[in-house]
Coordinates of C-alpha atoms in Angstrom, one line a residue:
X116 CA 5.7 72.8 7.2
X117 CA 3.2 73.2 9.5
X118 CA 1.3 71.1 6.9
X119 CA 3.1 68.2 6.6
X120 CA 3.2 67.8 10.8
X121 CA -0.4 67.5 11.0
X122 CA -0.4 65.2 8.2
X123 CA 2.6 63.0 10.2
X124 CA 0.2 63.4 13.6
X125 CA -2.9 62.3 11.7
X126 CA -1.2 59.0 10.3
X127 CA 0.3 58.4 13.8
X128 CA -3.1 58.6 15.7
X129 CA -4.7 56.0 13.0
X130 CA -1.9 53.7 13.4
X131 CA -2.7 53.9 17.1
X132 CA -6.0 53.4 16.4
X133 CA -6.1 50.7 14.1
X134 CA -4.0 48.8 16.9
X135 CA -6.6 49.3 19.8
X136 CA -9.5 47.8 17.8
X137 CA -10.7 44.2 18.5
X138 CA -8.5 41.4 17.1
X139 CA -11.7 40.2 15.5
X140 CA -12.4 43.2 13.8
X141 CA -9.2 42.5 11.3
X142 CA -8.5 39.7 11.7
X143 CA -8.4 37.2 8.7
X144 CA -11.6 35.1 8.8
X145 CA -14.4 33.6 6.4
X146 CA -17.5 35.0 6.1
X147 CA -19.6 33.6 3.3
X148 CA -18.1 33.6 -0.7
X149 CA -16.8 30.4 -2.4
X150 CA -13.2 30.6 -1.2
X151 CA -10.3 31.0 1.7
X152 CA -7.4 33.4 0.9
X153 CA -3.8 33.4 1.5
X154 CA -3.3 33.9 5.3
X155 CA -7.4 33.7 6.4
X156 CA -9.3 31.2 8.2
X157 CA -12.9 29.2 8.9
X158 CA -13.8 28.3 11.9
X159 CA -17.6 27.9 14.1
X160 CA -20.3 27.9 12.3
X161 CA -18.6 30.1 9.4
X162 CA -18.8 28.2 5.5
X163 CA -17.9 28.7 1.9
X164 CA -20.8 28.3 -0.6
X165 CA -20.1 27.5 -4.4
X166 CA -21.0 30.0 -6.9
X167 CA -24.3 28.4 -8.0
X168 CA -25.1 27.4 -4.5
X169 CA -25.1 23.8 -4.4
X170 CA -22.4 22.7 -2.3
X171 CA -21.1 24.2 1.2
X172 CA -17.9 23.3 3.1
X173 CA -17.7 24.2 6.5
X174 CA -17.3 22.4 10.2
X175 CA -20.0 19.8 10.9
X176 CA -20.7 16.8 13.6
X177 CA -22.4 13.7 13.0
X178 CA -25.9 13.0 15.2
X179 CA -24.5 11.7 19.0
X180 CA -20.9 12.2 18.7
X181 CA -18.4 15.2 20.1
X182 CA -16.4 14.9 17.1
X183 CA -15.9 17.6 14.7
X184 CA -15.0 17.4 11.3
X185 CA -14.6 19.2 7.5
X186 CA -16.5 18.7 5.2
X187 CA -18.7 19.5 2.2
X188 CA -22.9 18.7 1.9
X189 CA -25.3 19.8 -0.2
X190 CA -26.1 23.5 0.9
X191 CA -29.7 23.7 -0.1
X192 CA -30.6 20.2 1.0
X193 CA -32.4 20.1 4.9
X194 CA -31.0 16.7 5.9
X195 CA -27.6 17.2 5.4
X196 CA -25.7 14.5 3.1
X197 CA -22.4 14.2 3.4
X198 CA -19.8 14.0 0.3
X199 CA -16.3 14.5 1.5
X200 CA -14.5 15.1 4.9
X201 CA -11.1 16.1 5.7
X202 CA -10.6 14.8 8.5
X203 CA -11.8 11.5 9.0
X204 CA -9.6 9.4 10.6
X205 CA -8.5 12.4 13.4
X206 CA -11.8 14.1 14.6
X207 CA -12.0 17.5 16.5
X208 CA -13.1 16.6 20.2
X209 CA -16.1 18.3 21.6
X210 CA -16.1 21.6 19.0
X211 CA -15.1 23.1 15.9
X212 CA -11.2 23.8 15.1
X213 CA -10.0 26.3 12.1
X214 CA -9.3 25.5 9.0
X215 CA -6.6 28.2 7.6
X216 CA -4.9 28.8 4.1
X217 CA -1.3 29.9 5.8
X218 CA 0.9 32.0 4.4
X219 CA 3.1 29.5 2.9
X220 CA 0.3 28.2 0.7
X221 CA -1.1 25.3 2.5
X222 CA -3.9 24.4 4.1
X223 CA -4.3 23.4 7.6
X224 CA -6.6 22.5 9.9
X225 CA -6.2 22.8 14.1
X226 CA -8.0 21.8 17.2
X227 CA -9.5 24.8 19.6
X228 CA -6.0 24.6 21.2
X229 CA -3.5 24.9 18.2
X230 CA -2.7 21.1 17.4
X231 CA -1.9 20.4 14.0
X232 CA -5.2 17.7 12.9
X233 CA -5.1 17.5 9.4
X234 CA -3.2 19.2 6.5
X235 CA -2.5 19.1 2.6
X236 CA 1.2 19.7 2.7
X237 CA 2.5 16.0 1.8
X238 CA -0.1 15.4 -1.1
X239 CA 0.0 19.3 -2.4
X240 CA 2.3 19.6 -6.0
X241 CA 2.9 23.5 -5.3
X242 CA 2.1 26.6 -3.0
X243 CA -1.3 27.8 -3.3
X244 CA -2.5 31.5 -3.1
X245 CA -6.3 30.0 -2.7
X246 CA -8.4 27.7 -1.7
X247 CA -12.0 27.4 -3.5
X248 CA -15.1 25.6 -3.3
X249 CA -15.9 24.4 -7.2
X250 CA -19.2 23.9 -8.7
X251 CA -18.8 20.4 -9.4
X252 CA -18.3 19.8 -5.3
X253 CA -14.3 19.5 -5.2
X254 CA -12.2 21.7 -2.9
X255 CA -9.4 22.7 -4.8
X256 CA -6.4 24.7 -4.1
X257 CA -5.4 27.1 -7.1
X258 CA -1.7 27.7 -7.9
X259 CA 0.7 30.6 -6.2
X260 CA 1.5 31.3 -9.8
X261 CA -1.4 31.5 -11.8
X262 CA -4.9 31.0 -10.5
X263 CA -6.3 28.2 -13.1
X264 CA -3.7 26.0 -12.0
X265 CA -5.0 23.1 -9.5
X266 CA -2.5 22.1 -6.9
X267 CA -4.8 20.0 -5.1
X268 CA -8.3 19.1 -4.9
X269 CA -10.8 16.7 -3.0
X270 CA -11.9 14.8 -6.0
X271 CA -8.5 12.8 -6.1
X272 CA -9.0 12.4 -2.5
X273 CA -12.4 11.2 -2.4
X274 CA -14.2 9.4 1.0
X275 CA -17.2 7.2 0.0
X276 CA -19.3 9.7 -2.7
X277 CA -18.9 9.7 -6.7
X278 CA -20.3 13.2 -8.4
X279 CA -21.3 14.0 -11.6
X280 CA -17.9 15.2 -13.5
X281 CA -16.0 13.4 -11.3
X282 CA -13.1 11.3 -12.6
X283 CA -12.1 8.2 -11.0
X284 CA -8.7 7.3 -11.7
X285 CA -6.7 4.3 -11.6
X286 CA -5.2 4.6 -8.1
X287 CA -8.4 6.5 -6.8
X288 CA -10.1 4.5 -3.5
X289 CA -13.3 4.8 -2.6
X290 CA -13.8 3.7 1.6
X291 CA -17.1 3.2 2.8
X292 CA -18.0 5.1 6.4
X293 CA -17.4 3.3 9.5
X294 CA -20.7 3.7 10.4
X295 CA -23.6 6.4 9.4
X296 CA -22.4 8.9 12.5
X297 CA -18.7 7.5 12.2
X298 CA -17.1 8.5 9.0
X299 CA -13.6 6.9 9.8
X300 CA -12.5 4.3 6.8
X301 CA -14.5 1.6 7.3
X302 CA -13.6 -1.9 5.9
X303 CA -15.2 -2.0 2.4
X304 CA -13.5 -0.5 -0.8
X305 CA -14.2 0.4 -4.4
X306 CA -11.0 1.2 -7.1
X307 CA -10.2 0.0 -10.4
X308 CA -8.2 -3.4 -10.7
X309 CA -4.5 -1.7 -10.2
X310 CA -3.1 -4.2 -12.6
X311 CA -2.4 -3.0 -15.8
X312 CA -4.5 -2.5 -18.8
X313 CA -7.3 -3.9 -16.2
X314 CA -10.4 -1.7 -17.0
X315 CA -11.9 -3.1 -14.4
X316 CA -13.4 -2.4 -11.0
X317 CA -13.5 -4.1 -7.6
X318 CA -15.6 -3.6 -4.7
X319 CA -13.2 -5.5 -1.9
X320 CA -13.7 -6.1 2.1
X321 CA -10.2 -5.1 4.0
X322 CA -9.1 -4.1 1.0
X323 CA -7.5 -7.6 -0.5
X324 CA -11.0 -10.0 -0.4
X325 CA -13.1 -9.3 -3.7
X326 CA -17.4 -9.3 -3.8
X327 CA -18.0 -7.7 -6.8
X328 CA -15.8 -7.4 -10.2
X329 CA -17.2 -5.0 -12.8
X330 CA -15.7 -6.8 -15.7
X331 CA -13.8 -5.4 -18.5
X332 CA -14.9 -2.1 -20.2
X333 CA -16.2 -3.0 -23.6
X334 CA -17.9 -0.1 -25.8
X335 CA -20.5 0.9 -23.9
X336 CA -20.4 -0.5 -20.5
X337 CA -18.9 -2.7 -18.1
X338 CA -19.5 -6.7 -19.0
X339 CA -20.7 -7.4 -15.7
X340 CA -22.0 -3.8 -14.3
X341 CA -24.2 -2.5 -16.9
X342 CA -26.4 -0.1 -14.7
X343 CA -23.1 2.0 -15.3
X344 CA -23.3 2.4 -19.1
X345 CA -23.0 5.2 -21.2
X346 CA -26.0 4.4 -23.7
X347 CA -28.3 7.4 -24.0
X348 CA -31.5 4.9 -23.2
X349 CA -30.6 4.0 -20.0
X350 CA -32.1 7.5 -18.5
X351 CA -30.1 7.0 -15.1
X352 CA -26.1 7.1 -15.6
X353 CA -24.1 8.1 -18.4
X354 CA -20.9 6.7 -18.1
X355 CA -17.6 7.7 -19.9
X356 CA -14.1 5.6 -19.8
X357 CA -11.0 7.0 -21.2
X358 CA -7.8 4.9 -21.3
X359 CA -4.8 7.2 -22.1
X360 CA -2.3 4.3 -21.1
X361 CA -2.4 1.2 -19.5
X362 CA -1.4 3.1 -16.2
X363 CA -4.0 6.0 -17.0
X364 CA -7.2 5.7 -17.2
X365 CA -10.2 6.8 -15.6
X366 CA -14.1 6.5 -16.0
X367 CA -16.8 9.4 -14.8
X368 CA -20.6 10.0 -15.3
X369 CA -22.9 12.2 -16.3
X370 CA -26.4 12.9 -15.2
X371 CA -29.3 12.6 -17.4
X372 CA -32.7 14.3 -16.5
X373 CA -35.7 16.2 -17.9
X374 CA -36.0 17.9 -14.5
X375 CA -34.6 21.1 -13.7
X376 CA -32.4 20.9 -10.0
X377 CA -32.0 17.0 -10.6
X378 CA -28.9 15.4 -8.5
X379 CA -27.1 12.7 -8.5
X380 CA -24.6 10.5 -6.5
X381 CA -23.1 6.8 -6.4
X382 CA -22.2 6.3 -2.9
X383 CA -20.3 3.0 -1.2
X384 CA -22.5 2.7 1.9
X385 CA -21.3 1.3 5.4
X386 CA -22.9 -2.2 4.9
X387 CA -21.0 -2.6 1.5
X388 CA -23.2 -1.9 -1.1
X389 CA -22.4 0.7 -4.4
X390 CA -25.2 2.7 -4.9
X391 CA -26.4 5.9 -7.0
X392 CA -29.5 8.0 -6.1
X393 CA -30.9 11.0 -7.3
X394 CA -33.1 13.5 -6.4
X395 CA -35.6 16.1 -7.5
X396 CA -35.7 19.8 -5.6
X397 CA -37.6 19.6 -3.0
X398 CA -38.0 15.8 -2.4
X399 CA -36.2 13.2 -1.0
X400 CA -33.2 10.9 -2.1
X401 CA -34.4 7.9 -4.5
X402 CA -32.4 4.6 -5.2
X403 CA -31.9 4.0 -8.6
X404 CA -29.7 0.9 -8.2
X405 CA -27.4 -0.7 -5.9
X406 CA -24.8 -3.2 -6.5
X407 CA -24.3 -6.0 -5.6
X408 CA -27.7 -6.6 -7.0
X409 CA -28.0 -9.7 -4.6
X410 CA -26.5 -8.9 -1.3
X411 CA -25.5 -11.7 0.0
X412 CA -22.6 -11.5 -1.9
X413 CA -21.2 -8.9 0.2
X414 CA -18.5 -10.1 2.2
X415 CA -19.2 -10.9 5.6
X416 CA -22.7 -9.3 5.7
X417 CA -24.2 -11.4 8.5
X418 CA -20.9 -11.8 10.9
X419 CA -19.2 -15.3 10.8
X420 CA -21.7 -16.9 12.8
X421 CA -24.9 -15.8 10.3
X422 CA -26.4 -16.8 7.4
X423 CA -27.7 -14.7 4.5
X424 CA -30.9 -15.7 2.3
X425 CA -31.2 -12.9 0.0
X426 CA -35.4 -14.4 -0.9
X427 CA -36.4 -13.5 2.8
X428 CA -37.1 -10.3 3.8
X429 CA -34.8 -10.4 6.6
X430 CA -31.6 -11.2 5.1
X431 CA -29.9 -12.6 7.9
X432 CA -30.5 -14.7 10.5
X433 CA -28.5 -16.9 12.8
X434 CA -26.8 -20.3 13.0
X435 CA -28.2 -22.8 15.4
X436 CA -27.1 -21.9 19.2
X437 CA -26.1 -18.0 18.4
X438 CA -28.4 -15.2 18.5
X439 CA -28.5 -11.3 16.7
X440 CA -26.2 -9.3 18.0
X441 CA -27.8 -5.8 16.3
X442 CA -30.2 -4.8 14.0
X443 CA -28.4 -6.8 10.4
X444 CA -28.4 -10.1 13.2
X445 CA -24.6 -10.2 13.0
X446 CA -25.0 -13.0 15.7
X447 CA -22.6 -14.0 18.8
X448 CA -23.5 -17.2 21.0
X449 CA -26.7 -17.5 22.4
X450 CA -27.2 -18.5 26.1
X451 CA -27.2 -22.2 25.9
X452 CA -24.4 -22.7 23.6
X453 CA -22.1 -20.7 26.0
X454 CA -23.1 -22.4 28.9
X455 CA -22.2 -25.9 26.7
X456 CA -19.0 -24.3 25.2
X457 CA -17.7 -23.6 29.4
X458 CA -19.1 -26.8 30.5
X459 CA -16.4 -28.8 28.2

């Protein structure tokens, strides 16, 4: 008897102790690992790393701005590049939020102050039980009920960045940045052509004005886009398109190197352009192509009052009486012309 009452008295004075400690010291938080479980959170400077180390999701802020946002980079690369943020249209003001798997299986991000910013609740097909960071680079959210189920994952939801493995559907949008510290949609697009049985692909400005058309799919490549074939001799991207229905369909490349730690990316860049790089451990990024192949052709490149002459080495330049307005001379009235234009 006397037994059992120290054994009572022992559990009570843990429980009490347990309470006193730190919240920190239980509380739910990420600290390294590939994933988020049920009911735990990331927040500061904390990340998730995939399994073979290439890609890291975590909090990050563009050069200049206050504005916080998730995303994933390449973990081992210094200058960090950008594949996919969460947030981009609703930035965190002035520093990092917390991005929590809740108990009832979705995932949520906050401000420093509790505001709902972002979430995956409307786009999610089922409760999830955790959230991972993939391999391939996707953030996925694995099923309550079994763990290889997918209930949502960043590659359907992509921002401006194509990976290797990646499947682009019919339906799937690609948005260029806003601008290089701004990555809020800005106004140029890549999808396939939504009508269908259409195989093929549109790079668009304001999403209804088309550049670029890939042309059909036919074998091999596409008729007008054949840097993006899936010919073995072509040493930079091989493609794959599948058609299941006229609805569904997707394409996706693969990467093709002798290299060990060889990478590869097609990314819709903020001045309009589709363009795939790759790069060799321990060097920097190298363009293998970019699309449109003469520039010029991308809408609006110059501002309405410019010109573009894709033989000079400056693109752009201005119409007679404006002047450049930034560094691409998007131009706005020069001096002379307004003083004309106020005289009248």
């Amino acid at each position: 008897m006397a037994t059992d009452s120290l054994f009572v008295c022992y559990c009570f004075l843990s429980v009490l102790y347990m309470l006193s400690l730190p919240h920190n010291c239980h509380s739910l938080t990420v600290d390294g690992g590939d994933s988020i479980a049920l009911g735990a959170s990331l927040t500061g400077n904390q990340s998730i790393v995939s399994k073979n180390g290439t890609f890291e999701l975590g909090f990050f802020c563009p050069n200049g701005t206050n504005n916080w946002y998730i995303g994933i980079w390449y973990a081992q690369i210094t200058e960090k590049t950008i594949i996919w943020v969460a947030n981009r249209e609703t930035p965190i003001r002035n520093k990092p939020g917390v991005l929590k798997l809740s108990t009832d299986g979705y995932l949520k991000l906050y401000d420093s102050e509790g505001r709902s910013i972002w979430s995956t609740r409307k786009k999610q097909k089922a409760i999830a039980s955790r959230a991972i960071i993939l391999d391939s680079g996707s953030f996925a959210m694995l099923g309550g009920h079994t763990i290889s189920e997918i209930v949502w994952e960043s590659f359907l939801y992509p921002t401006n960045t194509i990976l290797s493995g990646m499947k682009v559907w019919k339906g799937i949008k690609l948005t260029s940045w806003r601008s290089s510290s701004d990555p809020a949609p800005g106004p140029f697009s890549f999808q396939m052509d939504p009508t269908p049985g259409k195989t093929d692909f549109l790079l668009l400005y304001n999403n209804n004005i088309s550049y670029l058309n890939s042309g059909e799919w036919v074998g091999n490549q596409f008729t007008n886009m054949p840097e993006m074939s899936n010919k073995d001799s072509s040493k930079i991207l091989k493609t794959a398109f599948v058609k299941i229905s006229p609805t569904r369909m997707y394409f996706t490349f693969d990467q093709i190197s002798l290299f060990d730690s060889f990478t590869q990316r097609v990314v819709l860049d903020k001045s309009g352009d589709l363009a795939a790089y790759n790069r060799i451990s321990g060097s920097s990024w190298n363009l293998i192509w970019s699309i449109p192949r003469d520039l010029c052709l991308v809408y609006n490149l110059c501002g309405a009052y410019g010109a573009c002459n894709s033989n000079n080495l400056q693109f752009c330049s201005c119409l007679e009486g404006f002047k450049p307005r930034d560094n691409r001379a998007c131009c706005m009235p020069g001096k002379l012309l307004l003083q004309s234009l106020r005289s009248h």
